[in-house]
Short mmCIF file of C-alpha atoms and ligand atoms in Angstrom, two decimals:
data_model
loop_
_atom_site.label_atom_id
_atom_site.label_comp_id
_atom_site.label_asym_id
_atom_site.label_seq_id
_atom_site.Cartn_x
_atom_site.Cartn_y
_atom_site.Cartn_z
CA MET A 25 65.41 91.75 138.90
CA MET A 26 68.84 90.16 139.59
CA ARG A 27 68.37 88.33 136.21
CA SER A 28 67.39 91.45 133.98
CA LYS A 29 70.06 93.18 135.98
CA ARG A 30 73.08 91.03 134.86
CA MET A 31 71.22 90.35 131.41
CA ILE A 32 72.07 94.81 131.22
CA GLU A 33 75.24 94.11 132.46
CA CYS A 34 75.82 91.47 129.76
CA PHE A 35 74.14 93.73 126.73
CA ALA A 36 76.64 96.36 127.96
CA LEU A 37 79.54 94.06 127.58
CA MET A 38 78.26 92.91 124.07
CA LEU A 39 78.11 96.54 122.98
CA VAL A 40 82.13 97.16 124.20
CA LEU A 41 83.43 94.32 122.69
CA CYS A 42 81.54 94.91 119.53
CA SER A 43 82.74 98.13 119.21
CA CYS A 44 86.48 97.73 119.43
CA TRP A 45 85.83 94.17 117.29
CA SER A 46 84.70 96.28 114.57
CA SER A 47 86.82 99.07 114.89
CA VAL A 48 90.09 96.57 115.42
CA ASN A 49 88.23 95.00 112.29
CA ALA A 50 87.18 98.09 110.09
CA GLN A 51 88.23 97.59 106.18
CA LEU A 52 89.08 98.64 103.24
CA ASN A 53 86.40 97.88 100.12
CA SER A 54 86.34 99.22 97.12
CA THR A 55 82.60 100.35 97.03
CA PHE A 56 82.69 102.67 100.18
CA TYR A 57 81.12 104.90 97.34
CA ASP A 58 79.16 103.47 95.92
CA GLU A 59 76.28 105.18 97.16
CA THR A 60 77.30 108.56 98.74
CA CYS A 61 79.55 109.07 95.43
CA PRO A 62 79.19 106.60 92.26
CA GLY A 63 81.28 109.43 90.63
CA VAL A 64 84.69 109.39 92.14
CA PHE A 65 86.88 107.00 90.45
CA SER A 66 85.84 108.32 87.31
CA THR A 67 86.09 111.89 88.92
CA VAL A 68 89.75 111.51 89.52
CA LYS A 69 90.91 110.22 87.23
CA ALA A 70 89.90 112.90 84.25
CA ALA A 71 91.66 114.84 86.62
CA VAL A 72 94.66 113.07 86.51
CA LYS A 73 94.61 112.62 82.93
CA GLN A 74 94.62 116.67 83.09
CA ALA A 75 97.45 116.99 85.47
CA ILE A 76 100.46 114.60 83.90
CA ALA A 77 98.63 115.82 80.08
CA ASN A 78 100.11 119.10 81.45
CA GLU A 79 102.96 117.59 83.24
CA THR A 80 104.48 114.16 83.11
CA ARG A 81 106.19 114.30 86.34
CA MET A 82 103.07 114.27 87.56
CA ALA A 83 102.40 110.70 87.83
CA ALA A 84 105.08 110.22 89.39
CA SER A 85 104.43 113.08 92.40
CA LEU A 86 101.66 111.67 93.05
CA LEU A 87 102.65 107.85 93.23
CA ARG A 88 105.32 109.33 95.50
CA LEU A 89 103.04 111.14 97.84
CA HIS A 90 100.84 108.41 98.93
CA PHE A 91 103.84 106.30 99.88
CA HIS A 92 104.99 108.71 101.78
CA ASP A 93 101.40 109.64 102.82
CA CYS A 94 100.89 105.97 103.67
CA PHE A 95 104.11 105.83 106.00
CA VAL A 96 103.66 108.70 108.58
CA ASN A 97 100.07 107.07 110.72
CA GLY A 98 98.84 105.01 108.45
CA CYS A 99 97.23 106.59 104.98
CA ASP A 100 95.30 109.06 106.58
CA GLY A 101 95.83 112.71 104.31
CA SER A 102 98.57 113.47 107.32
CA ILE A 103 101.21 114.86 104.55
CA LEU A 104 98.54 116.99 102.64
CA LEU A 105 98.40 118.64 106.24
CA ASP A 106 99.83 122.68 105.79
CA ASP A 107 101.88 123.81 109.23
CA THR A 108 99.40 125.40 111.52
CA ALA A 109 99.98 127.49 115.08
CA ASN A 110 99.70 124.26 116.79
CA PHE A 111 101.33 121.60 114.77
CA THR A 112 103.92 121.45 112.39
CA GLY A 113 103.17 119.16 108.83
CA GLU A 114 105.05 117.61 107.49
CA LYS A 115 106.05 119.04 104.47
CA THR A 116 109.48 119.59 105.47
CA ALA A 117 110.48 116.42 106.98
CA GLY A 118 113.74 115.39 106.10
CA ALA A 119 112.23 113.10 103.02
CA ASN A 120 109.92 115.82 102.06
CA ASN A 121 111.71 119.35 102.68
CA ASN A 122 111.54 120.21 98.77
CA SER A 123 110.64 117.15 97.84
CA VAL A 124 107.55 116.66 97.69
CA ARG A 125 105.38 117.38 94.95
CA GLY A 126 101.49 117.21 93.81
CA PHE A 127 100.05 119.11 96.17
CA ASP A 128 97.39 121.84 94.02
CA ALA A 129 97.40 119.19 91.62
CA ILE A 130 95.58 117.52 95.16
CA ASP A 131 94.13 120.68 95.53
CA SER A 132 92.40 120.39 91.74
CA ILE A 133 91.22 117.10 91.51
CA LYS A 134 89.48 117.40 95.01
CA SER A 135 88.08 120.41 94.35
CA GLN A 136 86.43 118.32 90.56
CA VAL A 137 85.03 115.68 93.26
CA GLU A 138 83.90 118.18 95.80
CA ALA A 139 81.91 119.82 93.00
CA ASN A 140 80.09 117.14 92.28
CA CYS A 141 80.29 115.10 96.21
CA SER A 142 80.69 117.75 98.63
CA ARG A 143 82.26 116.32 101.80
CA VAL A 144 81.96 113.38 101.23
CA VAL A 145 85.65 111.88 99.73
CA SER A 146 88.74 112.09 101.46
CA CYS A 147 91.75 113.31 101.02
CA ALA A 148 93.87 109.46 102.22
CA ASP A 149 90.99 107.75 99.40
CA ILE A 150 91.50 110.30 96.37
CA LEU A 151 95.87 109.87 97.23
CA ALA A 152 95.17 106.23 96.63
CA ILE A 153 92.78 106.51 94.09
CA ALA A 154 95.75 109.14 92.56
CA ALA A 155 97.76 106.63 92.98
CA ARG A 156 96.54 103.86 90.92
CA ASP A 157 95.72 106.29 88.08
CA SER A 158 98.91 107.55 87.63
CA VAL A 159 100.76 103.85 86.90
CA VAL A 160 98.21 102.97 85.15
CA GLU A 161 98.42 106.33 82.21
CA VAL A 162 101.83 106.15 82.64
CA SER A 163 101.49 102.68 81.35
CA ILE A 164 99.22 103.00 78.92
CA TYR A 165 99.40 106.85 77.44
CA PHE A 166 102.98 106.51 76.25
CA LEU A 167 103.02 102.94 74.47
CA GLN A 168 100.01 104.00 73.54
CA ILE A 169 98.29 100.50 73.72
CA THR A 170 95.39 100.43 76.24
CA ASP A 171 95.30 96.07 76.84
CA LEU A 172 98.74 95.84 76.63
CA GLY A 173 98.34 94.43 81.25
CA GLY A 174 100.21 97.60 82.79
CA PRO A 175 99.95 97.07 86.27
CA THR A 176 96.30 97.47 87.54
CA TRP A 177 94.17 97.17 91.29
CA SER A 178 91.26 98.01 92.28
CA VAL A 179 91.52 100.67 95.13
CA LEU A 180 90.00 100.36 98.61
CA VAL A 181 88.37 102.51 99.85
CA GLY A 182 87.07 104.54 103.16
CA ARG A 183 89.93 105.76 104.90
CA ARG A 184 89.24 109.61 106.90
CA ASP A 185 91.27 111.94 107.52
CA SER A 186 93.52 112.87 109.97
CA THR A 187 92.94 115.92 112.27
CA THR A 188 97.09 116.00 112.71
CA ALA A 189 99.97 115.27 111.53
CA ASN A 190 103.72 113.72 112.79
CA PHE A 191 106.78 115.70 111.82
CA SER A 192 109.26 113.42 113.89
CA GLY A 193 107.43 110.24 112.67
CA ALA A 194 108.04 111.43 109.12
CA ASN A 195 111.31 112.11 109.67
CA SER A 196 111.81 108.45 111.42
CA ASN A 197 109.81 106.80 108.89
CA LEU A 198 110.72 107.40 105.09
CA PRO A 199 113.32 105.75 104.27
CA SER A 200 116.46 106.73 102.52
CA PRO A 201 118.45 106.56 99.83
CA THR A 202 121.67 105.66 101.65
CA PHE A 203 119.97 103.09 102.98
CA SER A 204 121.06 99.35 103.30
CA LEU A 205 119.14 96.15 102.18
CA THR A 206 118.34 95.88 105.65
CA GLU A 207 117.82 99.05 106.41
CA LEU A 208 115.11 98.80 103.95
CA ILE A 209 113.77 95.84 104.78
CA SER A 210 112.98 96.55 108.74
CA ALA A 211 111.67 100.17 107.83
CA PHE A 212 108.99 98.27 105.40
CA GLY A 213 108.71 95.61 107.82
CA ASP A 214 107.51 98.57 110.04
CA GLN A 215 105.11 99.48 107.95
CA THR A 216 103.72 95.23 108.60
CA LEU A 217 105.53 95.00 104.31
CA SER A 218 106.94 92.21 102.87
CA VAL A 219 110.37 91.92 101.87
CA LYS A 220 108.48 91.03 98.61
CA ASP A 221 105.98 93.95 99.07
CA MET A 222 109.57 96.00 99.09
CA ILE A 223 111.53 94.37 96.62
CA ALA A 224 108.01 95.66 94.48
CA LEU A 225 107.05 99.22 95.01
CA SER A 226 110.52 100.20 94.63
CA GLY A 227 110.01 99.46 91.38
CA GLY A 228 107.92 102.76 91.76
CA HIS A 229 111.20 104.17 90.72
CA THR A 230 110.79 102.91 87.43
CA ILE A 231 109.11 106.71 86.65
CA GLY A 232 110.36 110.28 88.08
CA GLN A 233 113.25 112.36 89.09
CA ALA A 234 115.29 112.34 91.50
CA ARG A 235 117.58 116.01 93.20
CA CYS A 236 121.85 115.07 93.15
CA THR A 237 121.50 115.39 96.60
CA THR A 238 119.93 112.38 97.31
CA PHE A 239 122.82 110.71 94.99
CA ARG A 240 126.06 112.28 94.76
CA SER A 241 128.40 110.08 96.99
CA HIS A 242 127.19 107.00 95.31
CA ILE A 243 127.93 108.53 91.94
CA TYR A 244 131.24 109.66 92.88
CA ASN A 245 132.14 107.32 95.75
CA GLU A 246 130.79 103.97 95.49
CA THR A 247 132.42 100.89 93.52
CA ASN A 248 128.77 99.65 92.09
CA ILE A 249 128.27 101.34 90.03
CA ASP A 250 129.12 100.88 86.33
CA SER A 251 131.61 104.03 85.58
CA THR A 252 130.25 104.87 81.66
CA PHE A 253 126.62 105.43 83.78
CA ALA A 254 128.02 107.77 87.18
CA THR A 255 130.91 109.22 84.60
CA SER A 256 127.45 110.27 82.24
CA LEU A 257 125.45 111.31 85.57
CA GLN A 258 128.16 112.99 87.17
CA GLY A 259 127.87 116.16 83.56
CA SER A 260 124.21 116.86 85.11
CA CYS A 261 125.60 116.11 89.07
CA PRO A 262 128.22 118.56 90.37
CA PHE A 263 131.02 117.18 93.13
CA SER A 264 130.23 119.83 94.39
CA GLY A 265 126.56 122.89 93.91
CA GLY A 266 124.05 122.13 91.45
CA ASP A 267 121.84 120.11 94.40
CA ASP A 268 119.33 120.55 93.40
CA ASN A 269 119.83 119.56 89.50
CA LEU A 270 117.84 116.36 88.40
CA SER A 271 117.80 113.21 86.40
CA SER A 272 115.13 110.47 86.12
CA ILE A 273 115.84 107.50 88.62
CA ASP A 274 115.09 105.15 85.48
CA VAL A 275 117.34 106.87 82.79
CA GLN A 276 116.75 103.94 80.45
CA THR A 277 112.28 104.87 80.48
CA SER A 278 111.83 107.81 82.50
CA THR A 279 107.94 108.01 81.75
CA THR A 280 107.00 104.70 81.24
CA PHE A 281 105.97 101.94 84.13
CA ASP A 282 107.33 98.87 83.43
CA ASN A 283 110.18 96.78 84.36
CA GLN A 284 113.32 99.31 83.46
CA TYR A 285 114.06 99.72 87.00
CA TYR A 286 115.09 95.87 87.73
CA VAL A 287 117.30 95.42 84.07
CA ASN A 288 119.06 99.11 85.84
CA LEU A 289 119.89 97.13 88.97
CA LEU A 290 121.33 93.93 87.35
CA SER A 291 124.28 96.62 85.30
CA GLN A 292 124.94 98.19 88.05
CA LYS A 293 122.68 101.25 87.04
CA GLY A 294 120.49 102.14 89.89
CA LEU A 295 120.93 106.11 90.89
CA PHE A 296 120.59 105.82 94.49
CA HIS A 297 122.45 103.77 96.96
CA SER A 298 119.68 102.25 98.17
CA ASP A 299 118.23 100.63 95.11
CA GLN A 300 121.65 99.04 93.86
CA GLU A 301 121.56 97.23 97.62
CA LEU A 302 118.20 95.71 95.78
CA PHE A 303 121.13 93.67 93.45
CA ASN A 304 124.21 93.71 95.63
CA GLY A 305 124.92 90.54 96.34
CA GLY A 306 121.92 89.91 98.98
CA SER A 307 118.83 88.20 99.48
CA ALA A 308 117.06 90.20 96.66
CA ASP A 309 118.91 89.55 93.92
CA SER A 310 116.72 86.94 92.53
CA GLN A 311 113.37 88.86 93.50
CA VAL A 312 115.63 91.41 91.02
CA THR A 313 115.52 89.14 88.94
CA THR A 314 112.91 87.41 88.33
CA TYR A 315 111.25 91.14 87.91
CA ALA A 316 113.60 92.06 85.41
CA ASN A 317 113.61 89.48 83.48
CA ASN A 318 109.61 88.63 84.21
CA GLN A 319 107.00 91.81 83.40
CA SER A 320 104.12 90.38 84.28
CA SER A 321 105.62 89.24 87.75
CA PHE A 322 106.54 92.52 88.53
CA PHE A 323 103.71 94.63 87.42
CA ALA A 324 100.99 91.38 89.51
CA ASP A 325 103.70 92.18 92.44
CA PHE A 326 103.80 95.58 92.29
CA ALA A 327 99.83 95.89 92.07
CA GLU A 328 99.33 93.14 95.08
CA ALA A 329 102.71 95.55 97.27
CA MET A 330 100.22 98.67 96.38
CA VAL A 331 96.89 97.40 97.81
CA ASN A 332 99.35 96.30 101.14
CA MET A 333 101.15 99.42 101.62
CA GLY A 334 96.65 101.06 101.12
CA ASN A 335 96.08 99.20 103.85
CA ILE A 336 98.30 100.60 106.74
CA ASN A 337 97.02 101.82 109.74
CA PRO A 338 93.57 103.91 107.73
CA LEU A 339 91.36 105.89 109.62
CA THR A 340 87.92 104.31 109.38
CA GLY A 341 84.25 104.36 110.98
CA SER A 342 83.95 107.77 112.33
CA SER A 343 87.43 108.46 113.48
CA GLY A 344 89.28 111.53 112.04
CA GLU A 345 87.38 113.45 109.37
CA VAL A 346 86.19 114.15 105.33
CA ARG A 347 88.49 118.00 105.48
CA THR A 348 86.90 119.96 102.92
CA ASN A 349 90.26 121.75 102.15
CA CYS A 350 92.61 118.59 102.24
CA ARG A 351 95.91 121.48 103.46
CA LYS A 352 93.88 122.29 106.33
CA ILE A 353 91.58 120.14 109.22
CA ASN A 354 88.48 120.90 109.27
CA SER A 355 87.03 123.99 111.34
CA ALA A 356 83.93 123.48 114.45
CA THR A 357 81.37 124.91 112.26
CA ILE A 358 82.27 122.97 108.85
CA ASN A 359 82.10 119.20 111.19
CA SER A 360 78.94 120.09 112.54
CA LEU A 361 77.90 120.64 109.19
CA VAL A 362 78.50 116.99 108.26
CA ASN A 363 76.78 115.06 109.45
CA ALA A 364 78.37 112.44 110.92
CA PRO A 365 78.43 108.76 109.16
CA VAL A 366 76.38 106.32 110.29
CA VAL A 367 78.22 103.51 112.86
CA TYR A 368 76.13 99.90 112.84
CA GLU A 369 78.17 98.35 114.95
C1 HEM B 402 112.83 101.65 99.61
C2 HEM B 402 113.01 102.76 100.22
C3 HEM B 402 112.54 103.87 98.83
C4 HEM B 402 113.74 105.26 99.10
C5 HEM B 402 115.13 105.41 99.39
C6 HEM B 402 113.14 106.44 98.05
C7 HEM B 402 113.99 107.41 98.06
C8 HEM B 402 113.25 108.78 97.08
C9 HEM B 402 114.59 109.10 96.70
C10 HEM B 402 116.02 110.30 97.50
C11 HEM B 402 113.78 110.29 96.01
C12 HEM B 402 114.40 111.54 95.15
C13 HEM B 402 113.54 112.61 96.48
C14 HEM B 402 114.13 114.04 95.47
O1 HEM B 402 115.57 114.71 95.10
O2 HEM B 402 113.59 114.76 96.15
C15 HEM B 402 112.73 109.56 95.20
C16 HEM B 402 111.79 109.91 94.13
C17 HEM B 402 110.77 109.21 93.96
N1 HEM B 402 110.21 107.84 94.38
FE1 HEM B 402 111.34 106.36 96.39
N2 HEM B 402 112.05 105.95 97.57
C18 HEM B 402 112.35 104.72 98.10
C19 HEM B 402 110.62 104.05 97.75
C20 HEM B 402 108.92 103.94 96.79
C21 HEM B 402 108.93 104.02 97.02
C22 HEM B 402 108.32 102.81 97.61
C23 HEM B 402 107.39 105.19 96.42
C24 HEM B 402 106.02 104.38 95.34
C25 HEM B 402 105.47 102.45 94.79
C26 HEM B 402 108.06 105.15 95.11
C27 HEM B 402 108.64 105.86 94.46
C28 HEM B 402 108.76 107.35 94.11
C29 HEM B 402 108.84 108.26 92.40
C30 HEM B 402 107.91 107.74 92.27
C31 HEM B 402 109.19 109.36 93.15
C32 HEM B 402 109.57 110.68 92.19
C33 HEM B 402 109.20 111.90 91.99
C34 HEM B 402 109.05 112.82 91.62
O3 HEM B 402 109.28 112.78 90.61
O4 HEM B 402 108.66 113.79 92.59
N3 HEM B 402 109.64 105.49 96.09
N4 HEM B 402 112.87 108.93 95.10
C1 NAG B 403 82.42 98.36 103.31
O1 NAG B 403 82.88 99.37 104.14
C2 NAG B 403 81.78 99.84 104.60
C3 NAG B 403 82.31 100.93 105.59
O2 NAG B 403 83.08 99.99 106.29
C4 NAG B 403 80.85 99.18 104.68
O3 NAG B 403 79.28 99.93 105.38
C5 NAG B 403 80.43 98.32 103.69
O4 NAG B 403 78.91 97.34 104.01
C6 NAG B 403 81.58 97.30 102.93
N1 NAG B 403 80.71 96.89 101.71
C7 NAG B 403 81.06 96.24 101.46
C8 NAG B 403 80.03 95.61 100.09
O5 NAG B 403 81.83 95.23 102.30
C1 NAG B 404 77.98 113.15 89.91
O1 NAG B 404 77.51 112.66 91.31
C2 NAG B 404 76.19 111.90 90.64
C3 NAG B 404 75.95 110.94 92.20
O2 NAG B 404 76.98 110.97 92.86
C4 NAG B 404 76.98 110.00 89.79
O3 NAG B 404 75.66 109.32 89.84
C5 NAG B 404 77.30 111.29 89.10
O4 NAG B 404 77.39 109.92 88.13
C6 NAG B 404 78.55 111.68 88.64
N1 NAG B 404 79.13 113.05 87.36
C7 NAG B 404 80.29 113.24 87.65
C8 NAG B 404 80.83 113.42 86.55
O5 NAG B 404 80.73 112.32 88.35
C1 NAG B 405 101.31 122.89 84.25
O1 NAG B 405 102.42 122.33 85.24
C2 NAG B 405 102.90 122.97 85.30
C3 NAG B 405 105.05 123.33 85.24
O2 NAG B 405 105.36 121.66 84.49
C4 NAG B 405 102.96 123.99 86.49
O3 NAG B 405 103.82 124.83 86.62
C5 NAG B 405 101.84 124.42 86.25
O4 NAG B 405 101.05 125.03 87.86
C6 NAG B 405 100.76 123.27 85.84
N1 NAG B 405 99.43 123.60 85.30
C7 NAG B 405 98.11 123.33 86.50
C8 NAG B 405 97.12 123.65 85.17
O5 NAG B 405 97.94 122.76 86.98
C1 NAG B 406 94.87 125.39 117.16
O1 NAG B 406 93.84 124.55 118.60
C2 NAG B 406 93.06 125.25 119.35
C3 NAG B 406 91.88 124.42 120.49
O2 NAG B 406 91.93 123.34 120.19
C4 NAG B 406 91.78 125.62 118.30
O3 NAG B 406 90.70 126.04 119.01
C5 NAG B 406 92.43 126.65 117.59
O4 NAG B 406 92.02 126.40 116.40
C6 NAG B 406 93.54 125.38 117.03
N1 NAG B 406 94.94 126.76 115.41
C7 NAG B 406 94.36 126.58 114.13
C8 NAG B 406 95.36 127.15 113.79
O5 NAG B 406 94.25 125.12 113.29
C1 NAG B 407 113.13 123.11 104.66
O1 NAG B 407 114.17 123.92 103.21
C2 NAG B 407 114.39 125.07 103.44
C3 NAG B 407 115.24 125.30 101.81
O2 NAG B 407 114.11 125.67 101.26
C4 NAG B 407 114.93 125.37 104.86
O3 NAG B 407 114.77 127.08 104.92
C5 NAG B 407 114.76 124.98 105.46
O4 NAG B 407 115.04 124.83 107.12
C6 NAG B 407 113.73 123.02 105.80
N1 NAG B 407 113.28 122.71 106.88
C7 NAG B 407 113.26 121.73 108.16
C8 NAG B 407 112.94 121.80 108.99
O5 NAG B 407 115.09 121.90 107.95
C1 NAG B 408 104.81 109.79 115.18
O1 NAG B 408 105.18 108.56 115.00
C2 NAG B 408 106.49 108.04 115.32
C3 NAG B 408 106.82 106.69 114.79
O2 NAG B 408 106.09 106.29 113.70
C4 NAG B 408 105.30 107.39 116.59
O3 NAG B 408 105.58 106.42 117.35
C5 NAG B 408 104.79 108.03 117.30
O4 NAG B 408 103.59 107.87 118.54
C6 NAG B 408 103.98 109.05 116.33
N1 NAG B 408 103.38 109.99 117.49
C7 NAG B 408 101.65 110.86 117.23
C8 NAG B 408 101.77 111.49 117.44
O5 NAG B 408 100.59 110.75 115.84
C1 NAG B 409 133.06 110.86 99.25
O1 NAG B 409 134.02 110.61 100.07
C2 NAG B 409 134.98 111.20 100.84
C3 NAG B 409 135.78 110.60 101.81
O2 NAG B 409 135.98 109.91 102.74
C4 NAG B 409 134.41 112.75 101.98
O3 NAG B 409 135.59 113.32 101.61
C5 NAG B 409 133.45 112.64 100.24
O4 NAG B 409 132.59 114.76 101.04
C6 NAG B 409 132.90 111.90 100.17
N1 NAG B 409 131.88 112.62 98.55
C7 NAG B 409 130.15 112.34 98.27
C8 NAG B 409 129.96 113.47 97.16
O5 NAG B 409 129.91 111.87 99.21
C1 NAG B 410 123.84 121.94 87.81
O1 NAG B 410 124.77 122.70 88.53
C2 NAG B 410 125.14 122.85 88.77
C3 NAG B 410 125.82 123.67 89.61
O2 NAG B 410 125.12 124.60 89.65
C4 NAG B 410 125.07 124.19 87.02
O3 NAG B 410 126.38 124.62 87.01
C5 NAG B 410 124.71 123.23 86.21
O4 NAG B 410 124.16 124.34 84.42
C6 NAG B 410 124.10 122.61 86.68
N1 NAG B 410 123.79 121.59 85.13
C7 NAG B 410 122.56 120.98 85.14
C8 NAG B 410 122.40 119.47 84.00
O5 NAG B 410 121.75 121.42 84.98
C1 NAG B 411 105.74 85.67 84.50
O1 NAG B 411 104.99 85.36 85.92
C2 NAG B 411 103.48 85.58 85.70
C3 NAG B 411 103.44 86.22 86.49
O2 NAG B 411 103.83 85.50 88.10
C4 NAG B 411 103.74 84.06 85.38
O3 NAG B 411 102.15 83.83 85.58
C5 NAG B 411 104.86 83.89 84.40
O4 NAG B 411 104.79 81.93 84.28
C6 NAG B 411 106.07 84.46 84.61
N1 NAG B 411 106.82 83.24 83.02
C7 NAG B 411 107.81 82.88 82.68
C8 NAG B 411 108.17 82.95 81.35
O5 NAG B 411 108.08 82.70 83.64
#
């Protein structure tokens, strides 16, 4: 009697330890959808290509969406949620309001995925895949070379979607263009990303656009900026007014994913205060110089850092859900239709 009771207790303890262990160690991998949605990578790739063919800037917007998703409660699709009566979404938080874009494109990609594999692929994973495909697309599309060796990586998947958003977390976690090098290091460090990752990921600014309001003080009030460059930007970004006027972030090659962002920094042509902080006589100077001189080194480190960023605190196993509509959490009815994922503990 005693012995079997001990055995049951022991077994129960093992179960608890085991399930704790497996949820702490739940890892993303590249084969998660191999059985349940083998076409997901090709469907997303084609849909991203379509979105970028319609509007080149979408590559930048999709890359940034994944970043802004991952920095707030992990890569859980929380940025895609619209406001509800129960929570304020992240879309109007400081760094996002009137700034992040690409939500219609994500809806379109999601519906193309749903058409083939219904209720299987999370919105958080779609963001991660679309970010990679965007980078690849602007590396080869404009250079017209497919084997140049632009950055690419195998996207790890298996994330699930959040059932809430974190407005205040978006306000506190997303870096500001007024940040110092120390503040940038700390914001990425808070997300378990290294200084090296931070510098490599900043190369995302080799594509895309920014509003005058985000770089005005840098071009009017700061001295660590090339004066010809500052003057030319002032032409479309007035000292007052024109807050939404756009400039390319990498003014030289704004639609090509290359190392020009770092080359610009060496000649004090960073657009944001925060960009130029990476080459301003501090500890980031040497890595910036390496990337400016060696594009392959940037590509390799960027790919590695994107995987690291994509691993920030994902929901896995039976946590969260797989949303059917990326903008809304599932209704109870929808969730009762979705088979809970089988979890072997
Ligand atoms: C290092 C800290 C960072 C700061 C302070 C920062 C800040 C900004 C700001 C202020 C804008 C312009 C927003 C606007 O005008 O509405 C922007 C745009 C952008 N950022 Fe960052 N960013 C950072 C890191 C990153 C990272 C890690 C990535 C991706 C790997 C990234 C990708 C982009 C892209 C692609 C755009 C252009 C988006 C578009 O054209 O729609 N940024 N960023
Ligand atoms: C990928 O992850 C899923 C979920 O954690 C797991 O079931 C599957 O065995 C993993 N595949 C590999 C090859 O590790
Ligand atoms: C649709 O899904 C099936 C099964 O998941 C897969 O075999 C097929 O390749 C997919 N087709 C497309 C066009 O994605
Ligand atoms: C194409 O891009 C334009 C903006 O340039 C946008 O207004 C439109 O909705 C996009 N259309 C599609 C089908 O994505
Ligand atoms: C808000 O939460 C309540 C209780 O969980 C739920 O019944 C209701 O549907 C939610 N409303 C929205 C808009 O999600
Ligand atoms: C977002 O921007 C709009 C202006 O477009 C403004 O009315 C609103 O107050 C802003 N939201 C927040 C939360 O700051
Ligand atoms: C929101 O984000 C902040 C900053 O990361 C975090 O401290 C807080 O726990 C989050 N809140 C919720 C409800 O997830
Ligand atoms: C530049 O600095 C001056 C003095 O501190 C300030 O009054 C002005 O608003 C600043 N201008 C911009 C565009 O930041
Ligand atoms: C920028 O904004 C100002 C003021 O709103 C406007 O007059 C000007 O035409 C804009 N310039 C460009 C290049 O868009
Ligand atoms: C450039 O970086 C790559 C990748 O890190 C490295 O293999 C190569 O040796 C570097 N080239 C030079 C000239 O330093």
